mmCIF file of C-alpha atoms in Angstrom:
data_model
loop_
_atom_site.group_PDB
_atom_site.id
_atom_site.type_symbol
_atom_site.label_atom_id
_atom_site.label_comp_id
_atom_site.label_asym_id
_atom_site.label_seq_id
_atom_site.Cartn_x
_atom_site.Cartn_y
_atom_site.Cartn_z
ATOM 1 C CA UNK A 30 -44.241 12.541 264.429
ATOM 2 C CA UNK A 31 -47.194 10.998 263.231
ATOM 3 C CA UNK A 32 -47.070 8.235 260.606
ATOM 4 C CA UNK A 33 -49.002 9.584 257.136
ATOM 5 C CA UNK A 34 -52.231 7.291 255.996
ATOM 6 C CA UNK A 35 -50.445 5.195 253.250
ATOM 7 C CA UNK A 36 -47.047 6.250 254.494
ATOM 8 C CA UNK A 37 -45.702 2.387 253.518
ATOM 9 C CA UNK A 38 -47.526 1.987 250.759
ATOM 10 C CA UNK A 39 -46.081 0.088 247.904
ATOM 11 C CA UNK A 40 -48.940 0.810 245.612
ATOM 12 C CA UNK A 41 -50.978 3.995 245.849
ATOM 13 C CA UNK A 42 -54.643 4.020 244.223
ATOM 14 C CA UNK A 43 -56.196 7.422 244.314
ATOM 15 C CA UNK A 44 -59.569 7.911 243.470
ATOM 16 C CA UNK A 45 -59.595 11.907 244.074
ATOM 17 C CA UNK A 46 -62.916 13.958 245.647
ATOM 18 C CA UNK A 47 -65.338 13.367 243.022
ATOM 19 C CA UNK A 48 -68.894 12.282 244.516
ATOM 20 C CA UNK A 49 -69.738 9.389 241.952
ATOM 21 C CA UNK A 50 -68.482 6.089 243.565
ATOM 22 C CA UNK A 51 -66.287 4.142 241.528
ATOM 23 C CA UNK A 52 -66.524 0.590 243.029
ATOM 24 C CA UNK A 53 -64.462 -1.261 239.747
ATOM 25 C CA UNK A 54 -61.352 0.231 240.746
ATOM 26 C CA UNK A 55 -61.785 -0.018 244.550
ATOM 27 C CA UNK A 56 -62.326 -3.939 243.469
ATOM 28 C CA UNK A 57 -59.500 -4.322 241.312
ATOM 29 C CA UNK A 58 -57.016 -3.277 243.545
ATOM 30 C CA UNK A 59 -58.455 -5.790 245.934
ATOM 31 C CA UNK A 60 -57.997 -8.421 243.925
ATOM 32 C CA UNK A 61 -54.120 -7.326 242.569
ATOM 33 C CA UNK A 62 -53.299 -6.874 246.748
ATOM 34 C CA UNK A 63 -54.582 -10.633 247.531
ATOM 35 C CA UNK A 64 -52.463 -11.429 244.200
ATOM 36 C CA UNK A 65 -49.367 -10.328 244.724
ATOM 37 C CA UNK A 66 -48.836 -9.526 249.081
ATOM 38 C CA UNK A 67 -47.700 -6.070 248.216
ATOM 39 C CA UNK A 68 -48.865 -2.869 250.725
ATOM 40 C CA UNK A 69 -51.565 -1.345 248.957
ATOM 41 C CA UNK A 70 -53.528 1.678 249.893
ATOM 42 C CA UNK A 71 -56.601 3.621 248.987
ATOM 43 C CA UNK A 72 -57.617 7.467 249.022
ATOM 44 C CA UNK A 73 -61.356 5.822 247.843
ATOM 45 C CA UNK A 74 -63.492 9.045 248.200
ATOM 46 C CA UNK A 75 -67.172 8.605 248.018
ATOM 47 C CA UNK A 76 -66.848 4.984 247.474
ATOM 48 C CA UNK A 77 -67.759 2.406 249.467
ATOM 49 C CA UNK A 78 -65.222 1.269 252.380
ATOM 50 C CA UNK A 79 -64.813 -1.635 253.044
ATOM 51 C CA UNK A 80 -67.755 -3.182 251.872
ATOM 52 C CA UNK A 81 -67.341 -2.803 248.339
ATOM 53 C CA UNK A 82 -64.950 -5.651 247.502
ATOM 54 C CA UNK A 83 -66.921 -8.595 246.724
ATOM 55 C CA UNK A 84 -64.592 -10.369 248.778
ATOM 56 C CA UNK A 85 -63.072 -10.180 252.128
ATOM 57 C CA UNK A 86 -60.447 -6.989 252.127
ATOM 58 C CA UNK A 87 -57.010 -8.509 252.275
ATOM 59 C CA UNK A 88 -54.757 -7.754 255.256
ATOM 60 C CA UNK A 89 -52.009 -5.506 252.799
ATOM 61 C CA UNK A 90 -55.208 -3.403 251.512
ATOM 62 C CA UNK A 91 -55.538 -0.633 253.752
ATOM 63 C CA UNK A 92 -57.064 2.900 252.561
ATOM 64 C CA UNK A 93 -58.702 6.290 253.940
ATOM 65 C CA UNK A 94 -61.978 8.423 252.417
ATOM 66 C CA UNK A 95 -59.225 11.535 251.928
ATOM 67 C CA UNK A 96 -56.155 12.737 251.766
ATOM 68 C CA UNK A 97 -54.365 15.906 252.622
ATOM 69 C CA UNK A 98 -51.742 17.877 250.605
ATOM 70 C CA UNK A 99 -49.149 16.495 253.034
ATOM 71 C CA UNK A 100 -50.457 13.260 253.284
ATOM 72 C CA UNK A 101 -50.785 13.076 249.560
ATOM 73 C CA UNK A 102 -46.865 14.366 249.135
ATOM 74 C CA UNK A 103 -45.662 11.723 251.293
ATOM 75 C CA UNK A 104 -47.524 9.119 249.742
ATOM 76 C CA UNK A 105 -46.525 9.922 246.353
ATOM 77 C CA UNK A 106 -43.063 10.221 247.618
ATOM 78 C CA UNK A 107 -43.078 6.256 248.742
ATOM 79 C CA UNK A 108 -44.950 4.316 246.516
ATOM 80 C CA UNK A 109 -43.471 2.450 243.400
ATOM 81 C CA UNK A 110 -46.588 2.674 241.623
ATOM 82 C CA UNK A 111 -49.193 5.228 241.578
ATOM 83 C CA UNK A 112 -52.749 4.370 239.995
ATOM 84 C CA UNK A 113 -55.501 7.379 239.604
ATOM 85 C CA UNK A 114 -58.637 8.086 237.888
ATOM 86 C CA UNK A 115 -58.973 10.469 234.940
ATOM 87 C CA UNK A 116 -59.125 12.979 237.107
ATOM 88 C CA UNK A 117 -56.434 15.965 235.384
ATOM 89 C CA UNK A 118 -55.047 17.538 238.916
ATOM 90 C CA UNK A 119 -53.831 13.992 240.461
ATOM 91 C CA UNK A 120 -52.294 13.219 237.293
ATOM 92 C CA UNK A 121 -50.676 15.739 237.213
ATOM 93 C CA UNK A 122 -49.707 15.464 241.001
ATOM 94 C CA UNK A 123 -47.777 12.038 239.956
ATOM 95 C CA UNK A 124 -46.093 13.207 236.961
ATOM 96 C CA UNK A 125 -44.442 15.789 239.368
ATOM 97 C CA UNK A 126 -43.828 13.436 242.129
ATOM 98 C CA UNK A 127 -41.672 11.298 239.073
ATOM 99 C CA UNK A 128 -44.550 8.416 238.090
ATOM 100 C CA UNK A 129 -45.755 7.769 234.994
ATOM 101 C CA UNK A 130 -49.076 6.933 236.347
ATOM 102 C CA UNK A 131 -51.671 3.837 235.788
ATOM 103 C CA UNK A 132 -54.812 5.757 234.631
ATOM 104 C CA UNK A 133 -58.336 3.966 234.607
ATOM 105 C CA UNK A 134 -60.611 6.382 233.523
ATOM 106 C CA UNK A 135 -64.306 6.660 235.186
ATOM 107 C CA UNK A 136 -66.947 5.688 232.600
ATOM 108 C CA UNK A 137 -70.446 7.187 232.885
ATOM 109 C CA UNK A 138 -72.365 4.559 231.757
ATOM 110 C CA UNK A 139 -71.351 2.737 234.587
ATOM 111 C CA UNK A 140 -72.393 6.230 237.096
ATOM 112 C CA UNK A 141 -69.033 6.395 238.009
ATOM 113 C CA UNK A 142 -68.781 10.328 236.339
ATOM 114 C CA UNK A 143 -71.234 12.364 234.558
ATOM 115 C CA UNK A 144 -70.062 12.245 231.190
ATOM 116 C CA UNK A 145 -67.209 10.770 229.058
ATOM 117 C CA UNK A 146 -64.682 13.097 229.269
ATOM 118 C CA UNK A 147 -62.134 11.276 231.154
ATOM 119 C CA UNK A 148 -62.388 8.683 228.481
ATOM 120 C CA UNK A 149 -61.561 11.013 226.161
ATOM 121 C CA UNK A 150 -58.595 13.111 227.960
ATOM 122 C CA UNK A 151 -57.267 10.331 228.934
ATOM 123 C CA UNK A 152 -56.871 8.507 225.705
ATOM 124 C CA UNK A 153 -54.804 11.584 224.174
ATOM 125 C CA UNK A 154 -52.247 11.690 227.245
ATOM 126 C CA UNK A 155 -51.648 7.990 226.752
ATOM 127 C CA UNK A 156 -51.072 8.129 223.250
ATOM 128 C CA UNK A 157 -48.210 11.210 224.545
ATOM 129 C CA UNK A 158 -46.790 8.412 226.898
ATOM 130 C CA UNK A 159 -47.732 10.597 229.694
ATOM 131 C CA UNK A 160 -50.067 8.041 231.296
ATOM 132 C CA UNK A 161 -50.329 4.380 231.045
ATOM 133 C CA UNK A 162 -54.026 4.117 230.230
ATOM 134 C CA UNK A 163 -55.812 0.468 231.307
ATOM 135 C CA UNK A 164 -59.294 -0.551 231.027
ATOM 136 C CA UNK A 165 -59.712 -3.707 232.575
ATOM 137 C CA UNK A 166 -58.403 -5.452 235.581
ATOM 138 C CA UNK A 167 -56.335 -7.301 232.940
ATOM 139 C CA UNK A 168 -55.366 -4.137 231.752
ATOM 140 C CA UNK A 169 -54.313 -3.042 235.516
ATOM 141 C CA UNK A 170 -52.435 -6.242 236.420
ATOM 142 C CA UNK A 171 -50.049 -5.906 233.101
ATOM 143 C CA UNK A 172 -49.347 -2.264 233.511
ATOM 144 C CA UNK A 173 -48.784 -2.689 237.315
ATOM 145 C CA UNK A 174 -45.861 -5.507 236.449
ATOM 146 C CA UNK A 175 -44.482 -3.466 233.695
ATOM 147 C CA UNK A 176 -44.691 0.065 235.992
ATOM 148 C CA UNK A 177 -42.492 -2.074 238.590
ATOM 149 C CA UNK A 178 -40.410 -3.721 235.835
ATOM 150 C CA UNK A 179 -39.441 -0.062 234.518
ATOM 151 C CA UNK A 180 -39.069 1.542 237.771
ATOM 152 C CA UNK A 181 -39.644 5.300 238.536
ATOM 153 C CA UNK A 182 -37.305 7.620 235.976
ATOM 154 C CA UNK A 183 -33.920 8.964 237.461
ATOM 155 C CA UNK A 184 -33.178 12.120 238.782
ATOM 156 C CA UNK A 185 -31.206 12.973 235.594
ATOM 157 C CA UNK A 186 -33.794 12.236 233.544
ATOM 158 C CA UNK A 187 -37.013 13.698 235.417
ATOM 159 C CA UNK A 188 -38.037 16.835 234.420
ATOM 160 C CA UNK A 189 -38.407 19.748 237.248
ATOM 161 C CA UNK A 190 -42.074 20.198 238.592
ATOM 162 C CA UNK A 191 -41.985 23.525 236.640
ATOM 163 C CA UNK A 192 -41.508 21.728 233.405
ATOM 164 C CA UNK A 193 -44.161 19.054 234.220
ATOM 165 C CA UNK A 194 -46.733 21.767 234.849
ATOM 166 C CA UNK A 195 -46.434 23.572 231.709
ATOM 167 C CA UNK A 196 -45.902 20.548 229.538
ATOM 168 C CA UNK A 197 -49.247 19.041 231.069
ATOM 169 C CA UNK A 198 -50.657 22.065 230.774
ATOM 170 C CA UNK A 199 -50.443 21.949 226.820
ATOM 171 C CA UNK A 200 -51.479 18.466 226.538
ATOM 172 C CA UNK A 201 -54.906 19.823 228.651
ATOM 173 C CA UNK A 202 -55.543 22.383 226.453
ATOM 174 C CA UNK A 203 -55.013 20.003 223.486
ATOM 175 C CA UNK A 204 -57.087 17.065 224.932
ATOM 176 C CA UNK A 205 -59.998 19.207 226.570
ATOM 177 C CA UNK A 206 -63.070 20.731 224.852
ATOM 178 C CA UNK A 207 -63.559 24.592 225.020
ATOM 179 C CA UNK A 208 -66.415 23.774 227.351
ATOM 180 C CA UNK A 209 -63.221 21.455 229.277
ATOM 181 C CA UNK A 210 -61.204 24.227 229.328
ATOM 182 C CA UNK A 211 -62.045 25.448 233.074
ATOM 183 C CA UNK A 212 -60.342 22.372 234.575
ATOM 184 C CA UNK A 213 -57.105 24.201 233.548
ATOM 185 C CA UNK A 214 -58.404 25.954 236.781
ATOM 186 C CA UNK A 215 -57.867 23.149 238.883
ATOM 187 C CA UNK A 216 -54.848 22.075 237.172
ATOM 188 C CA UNK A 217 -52.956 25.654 238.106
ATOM 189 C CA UNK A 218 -53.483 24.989 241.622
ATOM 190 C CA UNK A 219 -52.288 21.654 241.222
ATOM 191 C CA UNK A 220 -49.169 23.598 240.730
ATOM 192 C CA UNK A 221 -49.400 26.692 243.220
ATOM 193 C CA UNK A 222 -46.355 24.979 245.357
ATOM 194 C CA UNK A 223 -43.906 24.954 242.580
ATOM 195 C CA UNK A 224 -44.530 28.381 240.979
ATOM 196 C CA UNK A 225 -43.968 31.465 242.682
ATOM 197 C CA UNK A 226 -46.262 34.511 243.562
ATOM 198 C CA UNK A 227 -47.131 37.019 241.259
ATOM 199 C CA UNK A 228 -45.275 39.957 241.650
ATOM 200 C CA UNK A 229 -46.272 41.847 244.321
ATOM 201 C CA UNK A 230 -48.582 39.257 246.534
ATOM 202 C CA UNK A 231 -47.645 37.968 249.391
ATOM 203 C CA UNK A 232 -46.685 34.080 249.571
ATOM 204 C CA UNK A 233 -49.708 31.986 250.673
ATOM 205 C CA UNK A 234 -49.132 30.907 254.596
ATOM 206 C CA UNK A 235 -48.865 27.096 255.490
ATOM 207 C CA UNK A 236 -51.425 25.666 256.430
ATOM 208 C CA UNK A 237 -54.387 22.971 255.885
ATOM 209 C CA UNK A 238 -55.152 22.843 252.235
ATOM 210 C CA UNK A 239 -58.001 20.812 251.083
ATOM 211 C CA UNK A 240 -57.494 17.442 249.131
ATOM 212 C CA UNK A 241 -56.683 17.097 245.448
ATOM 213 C CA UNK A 242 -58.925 15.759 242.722
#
């Protein structure tokens, strides 16, 4: 069988399907990977590849425009530390998968999003301790060491995927705006493996899904 994109990663950055580029992030991870010789890799979207690093990419960067719902699975499955945007769905994705996930938000006034509300979701799951929310590649290089220092939780003390997508679920609906609200959308089919059918609907059939966000 086929080896997944990412499959060895140590470090997994995901920058999920939205079209604003978000070079910063693509650049700090660039510059943590020459750092500390750990195998990173990047699901970088619409950003730039590899050009984007104001340096040469080093050899233990590797990364790929998207992922699948496999390939994401397997990824999340291997890596000791997971790093996303603010985007709600691959959050959530990590929380499941047992992470407590490094979370640089996109900021609009930099065009990476079209308004602030990343920045502002984000801030109330880290001050839950659902996320650990950085800013800067200081920021990043502190709550990578501490993320590998603590380790992923236990089996005894993760909670099932159920559990993690109704308790995220509340803290959406508590950080998001009415007009916010819809992303709960995109959140429930986050879960759609986990939870069962509704009562009397068929089971979806495998097959290709499209990426996360």
């Amino acid at each position: 069988m086929a080896e997944s994109p990412g499959q060895h990663a140590q470090v997994a950055v995901l920058l999920g399907t939205d079209h604003h580029p978000y070079d910063r992030l693509v650049e700090w991870a660039a510059t943590l990977a020459a750092e500390d010789g750990q195998r990173w890799f990047v699901q970088h979207g619409f950003t730039r590849w590899p050009d984007v690093a104001s340096a040469d990419l080093p050899a233990n960067l590797t990364g790929t425009r998207m992922l699948g719902v496999r390939e994401l699975d397997d990824l999340l499955a291997h890596a000791d530390v997971v790093i996303t945007h603010g985007g709600p769905s691959l959050i959530q994705e990590a929380r499941t998968s047992r992470h407590v996930p490094i979370v640089a938000p996109r900021d609009p006034a930099l065009g990476e999003h079209v308004d602030g509300h990343q920045i502002d979701f984000t801030a109330r799951l880290a001050a839950d301790g659902t996320i650990r929310l950085v800013r800067s590649l200081d920021d990043l290089r502190l709550a990578v060491a501490a993320t590998r220092h603590e380790g992923r939780p236990t089996t005894a003390d993760a909670v099932t995927p159920d559990e993690t997508v109704e308790r995220f679920a509340t803290l959406v609906e508590g950080a998001l705006s009415a007009p916010r609200v819809g992303l709960l959308a995109r959140l429930a089919l986050a879960g759609r493996r986990v939870s069962p059918p509704p009562a009397g609907r068929p089971a979806r059939r495998p097959g290709p899904e499209p990426p996360r966000q």
